[in-house]
């Protein structure tokens, strides 16, 4: 799946997740303190003995706007750095900054709260969420967020919080923690760990409807993708969760691309699309696979080498084979069959479209075949005739004109030389890799 799809789905999820954080920020904190100069206090409450400190406290807590309240709390903490209510005031500071929409100050306040109360569940949740959101490819920051998430999963209820409030807070925090652990595992290609985390996340939602939107929907997709990326692949579960995500993805381009991925893996597993409509309905109605979900695997196909040989022997003119079929034979055929195909390719200049996997000024690695695109692995290397001024970014769709130069069978790679980006001046390509022979399927 293209990164743009994931990024767009994450953007779609943000508003839903933000509402959960607002509710968490507004949830009651621990019992407020009493003033010893007043009518006494209950044994479970903290008492502020200094009237001036108490007045400063009540002034801060009485502010109506989040920004004014945060400012008053900061002044209180500066004036009374060792106050008996420091922890409670930091909790209120986190909530105030969050309600004001200031993520940077929310994160700073939450980290200050963790210095006072290292296992504070509310603070851990804010830190995990914001550090994950800010990571943007920073593996160390994502690792730190995941470590705090693990800590948050075992946090205990504080004495000043009711069981109901703590359970409510946990119901918001747990999916966030598991999602962050899953994201960290995905970034490190630990697909087994990601599967465990995302499964735990989906199970933690009190209402299964929460998995049909926002972060729950995005991570349903991630779970399905983890199943098909792990080695060995678990296509039965991968198909299920990709299909489930496709049923609820926002209509349009992103839903279409997720559907295409689910259908690709189903066809690869089953050998055809019969029975898939029933699976779509099951996935729509069930978060996890029911007992009735039993996709039938296709009969064992001919070996790749047999398919390659059939393609060579059944094609009078090997030049007429689609580029995808030639690639398949080069990668899987016997030396004799691969040699026959290479004889008609070597030295030929052709148009090669694909998805960029990596690129430098002198060389671009492309995923050209459907298998390569789904696996996000390069199967073509284009060595440039003239260095590129701006190498294309990974994931970009490009087309080059280049001359077939050599190939390797293990790893499967076709290498072309004298590459140049396709321009309006170039004529139609020699080969059209759009029609697939049975050998490439």
Tab-separated table of C-alpha atoms in Angstrom, residues 10-412:
chain	number	residue	atom	x	y	z
A	10	UNK	CA	-4.049	8.850	9.676
A	11	UNK	CA	-5.178	12.387	8.926
A	12	UNK	CA	-8.738	11.099	8.787
A	13	UNK	CA	-8.238	9.479	12.215
A	14	UNK	CA	-6.820	12.568	13.929
A	15	UNK	CA	-10.090	14.356	14.623
A	16	UNK	CA	-11.618	11.251	16.202
A	17	UNK	CA	-8.594	10.704	18.429
A	18	UNK	CA	-8.443	14.377	19.397
A	19	UNK	CA	-11.957	14.181	20.838
A	20	UNK	CA	-10.862	11.297	23.088
A	21	UNK	CA	-7.988	13.405	24.384
A	22	UNK	CA	-10.266	16.326	25.088
A	23	UNK	CA	-12.506	14.054	27.153
A	24	UNK	CA	-9.458	12.706	28.967
A	25	UNK	CA	-8.193	16.217	29.667
A	26	UNK	CA	-11.543	17.157	31.164
A	27	UNK	CA	-11.832	14.022	33.302
A	28	UNK	CA	-11.708	14.710	37.059
A	29	UNK	CA	-8.322	14.678	38.718
A	30	UNK	CA	-7.651	13.765	42.315
A	31	UNK	CA	-9.625	15.259	45.179
A	32	UNK	CA	-8.997	19.023	45.521
A	33	UNK	CA	-7.294	20.283	48.704
A	34	UNK	CA	-8.871	22.100	51.653
A	35	UNK	CA	-7.740	25.214	53.472
A	36	UNK	CA	-6.685	24.576	57.053
A	37	UNK	CA	-7.893	28.082	57.941
A	38	UNK	CA	-11.429	27.075	56.964
A	39	UNK	CA	-13.776	24.553	58.570
A	40	UNK	CA	-11.392	21.613	58.610
A	41	UNK	CA	-10.787	18.826	56.119
A	42	UNK	CA	-11.616	15.216	55.488
A	43	UNK	CA	-8.823	12.714	56.274
A	44	UNK	CA	-8.486	11.685	52.583
A	45	UNK	CA	-7.891	15.232	51.408
A	46	UNK	CA	-4.661	17.227	51.198
A	47	UNK	CA	-4.596	20.442	53.240
A	48	UNK	CA	-2.934	23.711	52.207
A	49	UNK	CA	-1.878	25.357	55.462
A	50	UNK	CA	-0.622	28.687	54.102
A	51	UNK	CA	-3.600	31.023	53.394
A	52	UNK	CA	-1.649	32.913	50.729
A	53	UNK	CA	-0.807	29.668	48.950
A	54	UNK	CA	-4.437	28.572	49.223
A	55	UNK	CA	-5.622	31.857	47.737
A	56	UNK	CA	-3.182	31.464	44.854
A	57	UNK	CA	-4.463	27.945	44.372
A	58	UNK	CA	-8.133	28.961	44.302
A	59	UNK	CA	-7.323	31.855	41.955
A	60	UNK	CA	-5.649	29.471	39.485
A	61	UNK	CA	-8.406	26.900	39.702
A	62	UNK	CA	-11.088	29.563	39.294
A	63	UNK	CA	-9.883	30.721	35.878
A	64	UNK	CA	-12.487	30.032	33.210
A	65	UNK	CA	-10.370	29.942	30.050
A	66	UNK	CA	-7.767	27.169	29.560
A	67	UNK	CA	-5.043	29.653	28.609
A	68	UNK	CA	-5.645	31.853	31.671
A	69	UNK	CA	-5.802	28.803	33.915
A	70	UNK	CA	-2.516	27.452	32.533
A	71	UNK	CA	-0.837	30.817	33.066
A	72	UNK	CA	-2.084	31.049	36.661
A	73	UNK	CA	-0.955	27.481	37.398
A	74	UNK	CA	2.520	28.192	35.989
A	75	UNK	CA	2.740	31.256	38.270
A	76	UNK	CA	1.600	29.159	41.235
A	77	UNK	CA	4.206	26.451	40.554
A	78	UNK	CA	6.935	29.063	40.210
A	79	UNK	CA	5.931	30.711	43.491
A	80	UNK	CA	5.333	27.414	45.345
A	81	UNK	CA	7.653	24.831	43.721
A	82	UNK	CA	7.353	22.431	46.669
A	83	UNK	CA	3.630	22.785	47.271
A	84	UNK	CA	1.730	19.808	48.660
A	85	UNK	CA	-0.580	20.152	45.644
A	86	UNK	CA	2.187	20.223	43.042
A	87	UNK	CA	1.058	16.950	41.479
A	88	UNK	CA	-2.584	18.012	41.280
A	89	UNK	CA	-1.622	21.368	39.800
A	90	UNK	CA	0.540	19.695	37.170
A	91	UNK	CA	-2.400	17.471	36.271
A	92	UNK	CA	-4.550	20.561	35.834
A	93	UNK	CA	-1.783	22.200	33.814
A	94	UNK	CA	-1.670	19.259	31.386
A	95	UNK	CA	-5.439	19.433	30.990
A	96	UNK	CA	-5.438	23.204	30.490
A	97	UNK	CA	-2.739	23.174	27.817
A	98	UNK	CA	-4.512	20.299	26.071
A	99	UNK	CA	-7.841	22.148	26.083
A	100	UNK	CA	-6.044	25.236	24.743
A	101	UNK	CA	-4.670	23.135	21.850
A	102	UNK	CA	-1.007	23.769	22.699
A	103	UNK	CA	0.612	20.379	22.035
A	104	UNK	CA	4.175	21.482	22.790
A	105	UNK	CA	3.275	22.816	26.240
A	106	UNK	CA	0.978	19.857	26.887
A	107	UNK	CA	3.897	17.496	26.260
A	108	UNK	CA	6.226	19.557	28.461
A	109	UNK	CA	3.703	19.681	31.304
A	110	UNK	CA	3.007	15.952	31.045
A	111	UNK	CA	6.740	15.184	31.276
A	112	UNK	CA	7.010	17.460	34.330
A	113	UNK	CA	4.121	15.570	35.898
A	114	UNK	CA	5.893	12.257	35.264
A	115	UNK	CA	8.909	13.566	37.190
A	116	UNK	CA	6.630	13.900	40.223
A	117	UNK	CA	4.441	10.844	39.539
A	118	UNK	CA	6.247	8.445	37.130
A	119	UNK	CA	3.226	6.151	36.715
A	120	UNK	CA	0.581	8.828	36.214
A	121	UNK	CA	-1.698	7.266	33.595
A	122	UNK	CA	-3.045	10.552	32.249
A	123	UNK	CA	0.445	11.993	31.790
A	124	UNK	CA	1.749	8.789	30.210
A	125	UNK	CA	-1.129	8.834	27.737
A	126	UNK	CA	-0.478	12.392	26.641
A	127	UNK	CA	3.270	11.814	26.323
A	128	UNK	CA	2.814	8.600	24.342
A	129	UNK	CA	0.274	10.146	21.978
A	130	UNK	CA	2.241	13.338	21.329
A	131	UNK	CA	5.651	11.672	21.019
A	132	UNK	CA	4.225	9.160	18.537
A	133	UNK	CA	2.627	11.965	16.532
A	134	UNK	CA	5.907	13.905	16.476
A	135	UNK	CA	8.185	10.945	15.691
A	136	UNK	CA	7.828	11.254	11.881
A	137	UNK	CA	10.443	8.606	11.175
A	138	UNK	CA	12.516	9.315	14.307
A	139	UNK	CA	12.996	5.741	15.527
A	140	UNK	CA	14.438	6.740	18.910
A	141	UNK	CA	11.458	8.959	19.686
A	142	UNK	CA	9.076	6.198	18.613
A	143	UNK	CA	11.003	3.701	20.771
A	144	UNK	CA	10.674	6.066	23.743
A	145	UNK	CA	6.943	6.440	23.166
A	146	UNK	CA	6.539	2.656	22.953
A	147	UNK	CA	8.511	2.166	26.184
A	148	UNK	CA	6.221	4.630	27.981
A	149	UNK	CA	3.236	2.841	26.455
A	150	UNK	CA	4.419	-0.440	27.972
A	151	UNK	CA	4.763	1.352	31.294
A	152	UNK	CA	1.259	2.793	30.950
A	153	UNK	CA	-0.300	-0.632	30.405
A	154	UNK	CA	0.737	-1.645	33.938
A	155	UNK	CA	-0.019	1.669	35.695
A	156	UNK	CA	-2.011	1.290	38.920
A	157	UNK	CA	-5.009	3.319	40.084
A	158	UNK	CA	-3.999	6.282	42.285
A	159	UNK	CA	-5.544	6.495	45.746
A	160	UNK	CA	-7.403	9.714	44.980
A	161	UNK	CA	-9.233	8.443	41.888
A	162	UNK	CA	-12.446	6.438	41.846
A	163	UNK	CA	-12.589	3.024	40.213
A	164	UNK	CA	-15.042	4.331	37.619
A	165	UNK	CA	-12.832	7.286	36.659
A	166	UNK	CA	-9.749	5.072	36.435
A	167	UNK	CA	-11.525	2.533	34.219
A	168	UNK	CA	-12.749	5.344	31.987
A	169	UNK	CA	-9.209	6.684	31.689
A	170	UNK	CA	-7.837	3.200	30.950
A	171	UNK	CA	-10.429	2.670	28.217
A	172	UNK	CA	-9.062	5.770	26.455
A	173	UNK	CA	-5.392	5.087	27.182
A	174	UNK	CA	-5.103	1.380	26.358
A	175	UNK	CA	-5.860	1.616	22.608
A	176	UNK	CA	-3.381	4.497	22.351
A	177	UNK	CA	-0.667	2.501	24.123
A	178	UNK	CA	-1.202	-0.627	22.021
A	179	UNK	CA	-1.334	1.421	18.808
A	180	UNK	CA	1.990	3.058	19.649
A	181	UNK	CA	3.635	-0.278	20.454
A	182	UNK	CA	2.314	-1.629	17.149
A	183	UNK	CA	3.630	1.369	15.215
A	184	UNK	CA	7.058	0.947	16.806
A	185	UNK	CA	7.088	-2.743	15.878
A	186	UNK	CA	6.050	-1.981	12.286
A	187	UNK	CA	8.864	0.555	11.987
A	188	UNK	CA	11.325	-2.149	13.085
A	189	UNK	CA	9.652	-4.771	10.837
A	190	UNK	CA	8.733	-6.812	13.908
A	191	UNK	CA	5.464	-7.965	12.384
A	192	UNK	CA	4.791	-10.591	15.047
A	193	UNK	CA	4.982	-7.949	17.766
A	194	UNK	CA	2.833	-5.578	15.698
A	195	UNK	CA	0.171	-8.255	15.255
A	196	UNK	CA	0.041	-8.832	19.024
A	197	UNK	CA	-0.202	-5.113	19.774
A	198	UNK	CA	-2.820	-4.258	17.152
A	199	UNK	CA	-4.910	-7.288	18.099
A	200	UNK	CA	-4.822	-6.198	21.741
A	201	UNK	CA	-5.778	-2.685	20.673
A	202	UNK	CA	-8.829	-3.827	18.712
A	203	UNK	CA	-9.926	-6.033	21.622
A	204	UNK	CA	-9.599	-3.115	24.057
A	205	UNK	CA	-12.304	-1.005	22.422
A	206	UNK	CA	-15.479	-1.210	24.501
A	207	UNK	CA	-17.605	-0.680	21.390
A	208	UNK	CA	-16.618	-2.509	18.168
A	209	UNK	CA	-17.979	0.487	16.253
A	210	UNK	CA	-14.845	2.360	17.379
A	211	UNK	CA	-12.849	0.139	15.015
A	212	UNK	CA	-14.839	1.364	12.009
A	213	UNK	CA	-13.464	4.897	12.189
A	214	UNK	CA	-10.459	6.892	13.271
A	215	UNK	CA	-7.417	5.166	14.802
A	216	UNK	CA	-9.220	1.832	15.189
A	217	UNK	CA	-9.861	1.688	11.450
A	218	UNK	CA	-6.312	2.722	10.547
A	219	UNK	CA	-4.837	0.067	12.813
A	220	UNK	CA	-7.209	-2.559	11.420
A	221	UNK	CA	-5.494	-1.882	8.091
A	222	UNK	CA	-2.065	-2.012	9.730
A	223	UNK	CA	-2.948	-5.360	11.324
A	224	UNK	CA	-3.971	-6.851	7.978
A	225	UNK	CA	-0.828	-5.506	6.352
A	226	UNK	CA	1.356	-6.956	9.123
A	227	UNK	CA	-0.097	-10.417	8.490
A	228	UNK	CA	0.779	-10.281	4.769
A	229	UNK	CA	4.231	-8.749	5.379
A	230	UNK	CA	5.461	-11.238	7.992
A	231	UNK	CA	7.479	-14.278	6.991
A	232	UNK	CA	5.830	-16.705	6.532
A	233	UNK	CA	2.743	-14.778	5.501
A	234	UNK	CA	-0.607	-15.431	7.148
A	235	UNK	CA	-2.879	-14.682	4.216
A	236	UNK	CA	-6.053	-15.956	5.888
A	237	UNK	CA	-5.861	-13.333	8.646
A	238	UNK	CA	-4.314	-10.719	6.379
A	239	UNK	CA	-7.201	-10.983	3.917
A	240	UNK	CA	-9.698	-10.703	6.756
A	241	UNK	CA	-8.409	-7.469	8.301
A	242	UNK	CA	-7.635	-5.798	4.957
A	243	UNK	CA	-11.168	-6.634	3.830
A	244	UNK	CA	-12.568	-5.351	7.123
A	245	UNK	CA	-10.661	-2.056	6.726
A	246	UNK	CA	-11.894	-1.686	3.155
A	247	UNK	CA	-15.523	-1.936	4.266
A	248	UNK	CA	-15.227	1.181	6.420
A	249	UNK	CA	-12.468	3.235	4.756
A	250	UNK	CA	-13.545	6.675	3.488
A	251	UNK	CA	-15.104	6.281	0.006
A	252	UNK	CA	-12.879	7.166	-2.899
A	253	UNK	CA	-9.255	6.588	-3.780
A	254	UNK	CA	-8.124	5.236	-0.417
A	255	UNK	CA	-10.951	2.764	-0.050
A	256	UNK	CA	-10.350	1.577	-3.610
A	257	UNK	CA	-6.647	0.964	-3.002
A	258	UNK	CA	-7.286	-0.954	0.218
A	259	UNK	CA	-9.899	-3.057	-1.579
A	260	UNK	CA	-7.417	-3.793	-4.355
A	261	UNK	CA	-4.845	-5.004	-1.810
A	262	UNK	CA	-7.399	-7.252	-0.091
A	263	UNK	CA	-8.573	-8.665	-3.425
A	264	UNK	CA	-4.987	-9.206	-4.604
A	265	UNK	CA	-4.160	-11.378	-1.599
A	266	UNK	CA	-7.487	-13.213	-1.733
A	267	UNK	CA	-6.961	-14.115	-5.371
A	268	UNK	CA	-3.403	-15.163	-4.605
A	269	UNK	CA	-4.633	-17.432	-1.794
A	270	UNK	CA	-7.852	-18.763	-3.325
A	271	UNK	CA	-6.988	-18.650	-7.028
A	272	UNK	CA	-10.086	-16.635	-8.020
A	273	UNK	CA	-12.615	-14.148	-6.704
A	274	UNK	CA	-15.541	-16.542	-6.168
A	275	UNK	CA	-16.786	-16.441	-2.576
A	276	UNK	CA	-15.260	-13.042	-1.852
A	277	UNK	CA	-18.568	-11.169	-1.638
A	278	UNK	CA	-19.598	-13.379	1.275
A	279	UNK	CA	-16.291	-12.633	3.003
A	280	UNK	CA	-16.855	-8.893	2.543
A	281	UNK	CA	-20.210	-9.173	4.294
A	282	UNK	CA	-18.727	-11.228	7.122
A	283	UNK	CA	-15.915	-8.704	7.578
A	284	UNK	CA	-18.410	-5.871	7.608
A	285	UNK	CA	-20.411	-7.512	10.391
A	286	UNK	CA	-17.573	-8.953	12.526
A	287	UNK	CA	-14.403	-7.405	13.934
A	288	UNK	CA	-12.618	-10.764	14.258
A	289	UNK	CA	-13.026	-13.799	11.983
A	290	UNK	CA	-15.993	-15.978	13.001
A	291	UNK	CA	-15.929	-19.768	12.742
A	292	UNK	CA	-17.734	-19.528	9.398
A	293	UNK	CA	-14.754	-17.709	7.857
A	294	UNK	CA	-12.932	-20.512	6.072
A	295	UNK	CA	-11.443	-19.378	2.759
A	296	UNK	CA	-10.406	-22.315	0.594
A	297	UNK	CA	-6.832	-22.316	-0.682
A	298	UNK	CA	-6.249	-22.854	-4.366
A	299	UNK	CA	-4.850	-26.214	-5.495
A	300	UNK	CA	-1.062	-26.306	-5.586
A	301	UNK	CA	-0.084	-24.532	-8.803
A	302	UNK	CA	2.577	-25.680	-11.254
A	303	UNK	CA	6.048	-24.733	-10.134
A	304	UNK	CA	7.376	-21.362	-11.337
A	305	UNK	CA	9.941	-23.211	-13.438
A	306	UNK	CA	7.182	-25.276	-15.095
A	307	UNK	CA	5.136	-22.136	-15.808
A	308	UNK	CA	8.159	-20.435	-17.303
A	309	UNK	CA	8.841	-23.440	-19.546
A	310	UNK	CA	5.189	-23.582	-20.665
A	311	UNK	CA	5.326	-19.910	-21.605
A	312	UNK	CA	8.507	-20.380	-23.646
A	313	UNK	CA	7.344	-23.510	-25.458
A	314	UNK	CA	3.841	-22.176	-26.209
A	315	UNK	CA	4.974	-18.818	-27.613
A	316	UNK	CA	6.237	-18.955	-31.236
A	317	UNK	CA	7.652	-15.432	-31.072
A	318	UNK	CA	9.170	-14.676	-27.673
A	319	UNK	CA	9.321	-11.002	-28.568
A	320	UNK	CA	5.526	-10.908	-28.304
A	321	UNK	CA	5.591	-11.775	-24.595
A	322	UNK	CA	4.696	-8.954	-22.230
A	323	UNK	CA	7.556	-7.511	-20.216
A	324	UNK	CA	6.087	-8.968	-17.019
A	325	UNK	CA	6.208	-12.467	-18.560
A	326	UNK	CA	9.786	-12.015	-19.754
A	327	UNK	CA	10.744	-10.940	-16.239
A	328	UNK	CA	9.018	-14.003	-14.769
A	329	UNK	CA	10.899	-16.377	-17.092
A	330	UNK	CA	14.239	-14.695	-16.386
A	331	UNK	CA	13.668	-15.046	-12.650
A	332	UNK	CA	12.256	-18.584	-12.613
A	333	UNK	CA	13.148	-20.410	-15.824
A	334	UNK	CA	15.863	-22.967	-16.427
A	335	UNK	CA	19.119	-21.505	-17.755
A	336	UNK	CA	18.042	-22.594	-21.243
A	337	UNK	CA	14.578	-20.960	-21.065
A	338	UNK	CA	15.898	-17.795	-19.419
A	339	UNK	CA	18.647	-17.603	-22.058
A	340	UNK	CA	16.114	-17.734	-24.896
A	341	UNK	CA	14.189	-14.813	-23.421
A	342	UNK	CA	17.303	-12.816	-22.694
A	343	UNK	CA	18.383	-13.210	-26.298
A	344	UNK	CA	15.341	-11.178	-27.380
A	345	UNK	CA	15.761	-8.565	-24.637
A	346	UNK	CA	19.475	-7.779	-24.432
A	347	UNK	CA	20.310	-4.513	-26.117
A	348	UNK	CA	16.661	-3.556	-26.640
A	349	UNK	CA	15.615	-0.056	-25.587
A	350	UNK	CA	12.222	0.000	-23.866
A	351	UNK	CA	9.873	2.072	-21.733
A	352	UNK	CA	9.817	0.855	-18.123
A	353	UNK	CA	7.175	2.216	-15.720
A	354	UNK	CA	7.293	1.432	-12.004
A	355	UNK	CA	7.296	2.546	-8.378
A	356	UNK	CA	10.520	3.966	-6.943
A	357	UNK	CA	11.968	1.868	-4.109
A	358	UNK	CA	15.244	3.786	-3.808
A	359	UNK	CA	17.137	6.261	-5.940
A	360	UNK	CA	20.418	8.086	-6.342
A	361	UNK	CA	21.513	10.484	-9.053
A	362	UNK	CA	23.100	7.604	-10.996
A	363	UNK	CA	20.692	4.733	-10.405
A	364	UNK	CA	17.003	4.123	-9.629
A	365	UNK	CA	15.567	0.878	-8.296
A	366	UNK	CA	11.961	0.233	-9.357
A	367	UNK	CA	9.194	-2.193	-8.436
A	368	UNK	CA	7.646	-3.003	-11.824
A	369	UNK	CA	5.705	-6.256	-11.461
A	370	UNK	CA	2.578	-6.522	-9.290
A	371	UNK	CA	4.382	-8.864	-6.894
A	372	UNK	CA	7.257	-6.430	-6.502
A	373	UNK	CA	4.875	-3.535	-5.858
A	374	UNK	CA	2.917	-5.443	-3.227
A	375	UNK	CA	6.136	-6.580	-1.519
A	376	UNK	CA	7.722	-3.139	-1.923
A	377	UNK	CA	10.874	-4.707	-3.361
A	378	UNK	CA	12.807	-3.626	-6.435
A	379	UNK	CA	12.946	-5.918	-9.454
A	380	UNK	CA	14.453	-3.446	-11.986
A	381	UNK	CA	17.567	-1.289	-11.720
A	382	UNK	CA	17.867	1.656	-14.108
A	383	UNK	CA	21.420	2.982	-14.431
A	384	UNK	CA	21.252	6.534	-15.767
A	385	UNK	CA	22.997	7.784	-18.860
A	386	UNK	CA	23.219	11.241	-17.266
A	387	UNK	CA	23.007	11.799	-13.492
A	388	UNK	CA	19.573	12.949	-12.341
A	389	UNK	CA	19.422	16.487	-10.984
A	390	UNK	CA	16.757	15.451	-8.464
A	391	UNK	CA	16.407	11.731	-7.689
A	392	UNK	CA	12.747	10.714	-7.263
A	393	UNK	CA	11.417	9.997	-3.775
A	394	UNK	CA	10.479	6.425	-2.753
A	395	UNK	CA	6.881	5.658	-3.689
A	396	UNK	CA	6.912	7.936	-6.735
A	397	UNK	CA	5.439	6.570	-9.989
A	398	UNK	CA	7.968	7.065	-12.810
A	399	UNK	CA	8.717	5.893	-16.335
A	400	UNK	CA	12.206	5.583	-17.830
A	401	UNK	CA	13.524	4.788	-21.275
A	402	UNK	CA	16.536	2.476	-20.971
A	403	UNK	CA	18.415	-0.397	-22.632
A	404	UNK	CA	18.421	-3.952	-21.257
A	405	UNK	CA	21.947	-4.724	-20.128
A	406	UNK	CA	22.027	-7.757	-17.766
A	407	UNK	CA	20.036	-9.695	-15.184
A	408	UNK	CA	20.460	-11.852	-12.094
A	409	UNK	CA	18.194	-14.727	-11.164
A	410	UNK	CA	18.882	-14.739	-7.420
A	411	UNK	CA	18.072	-12.128	-6.335
A	412	UNK	CA	15.753	-11.513	-9.281
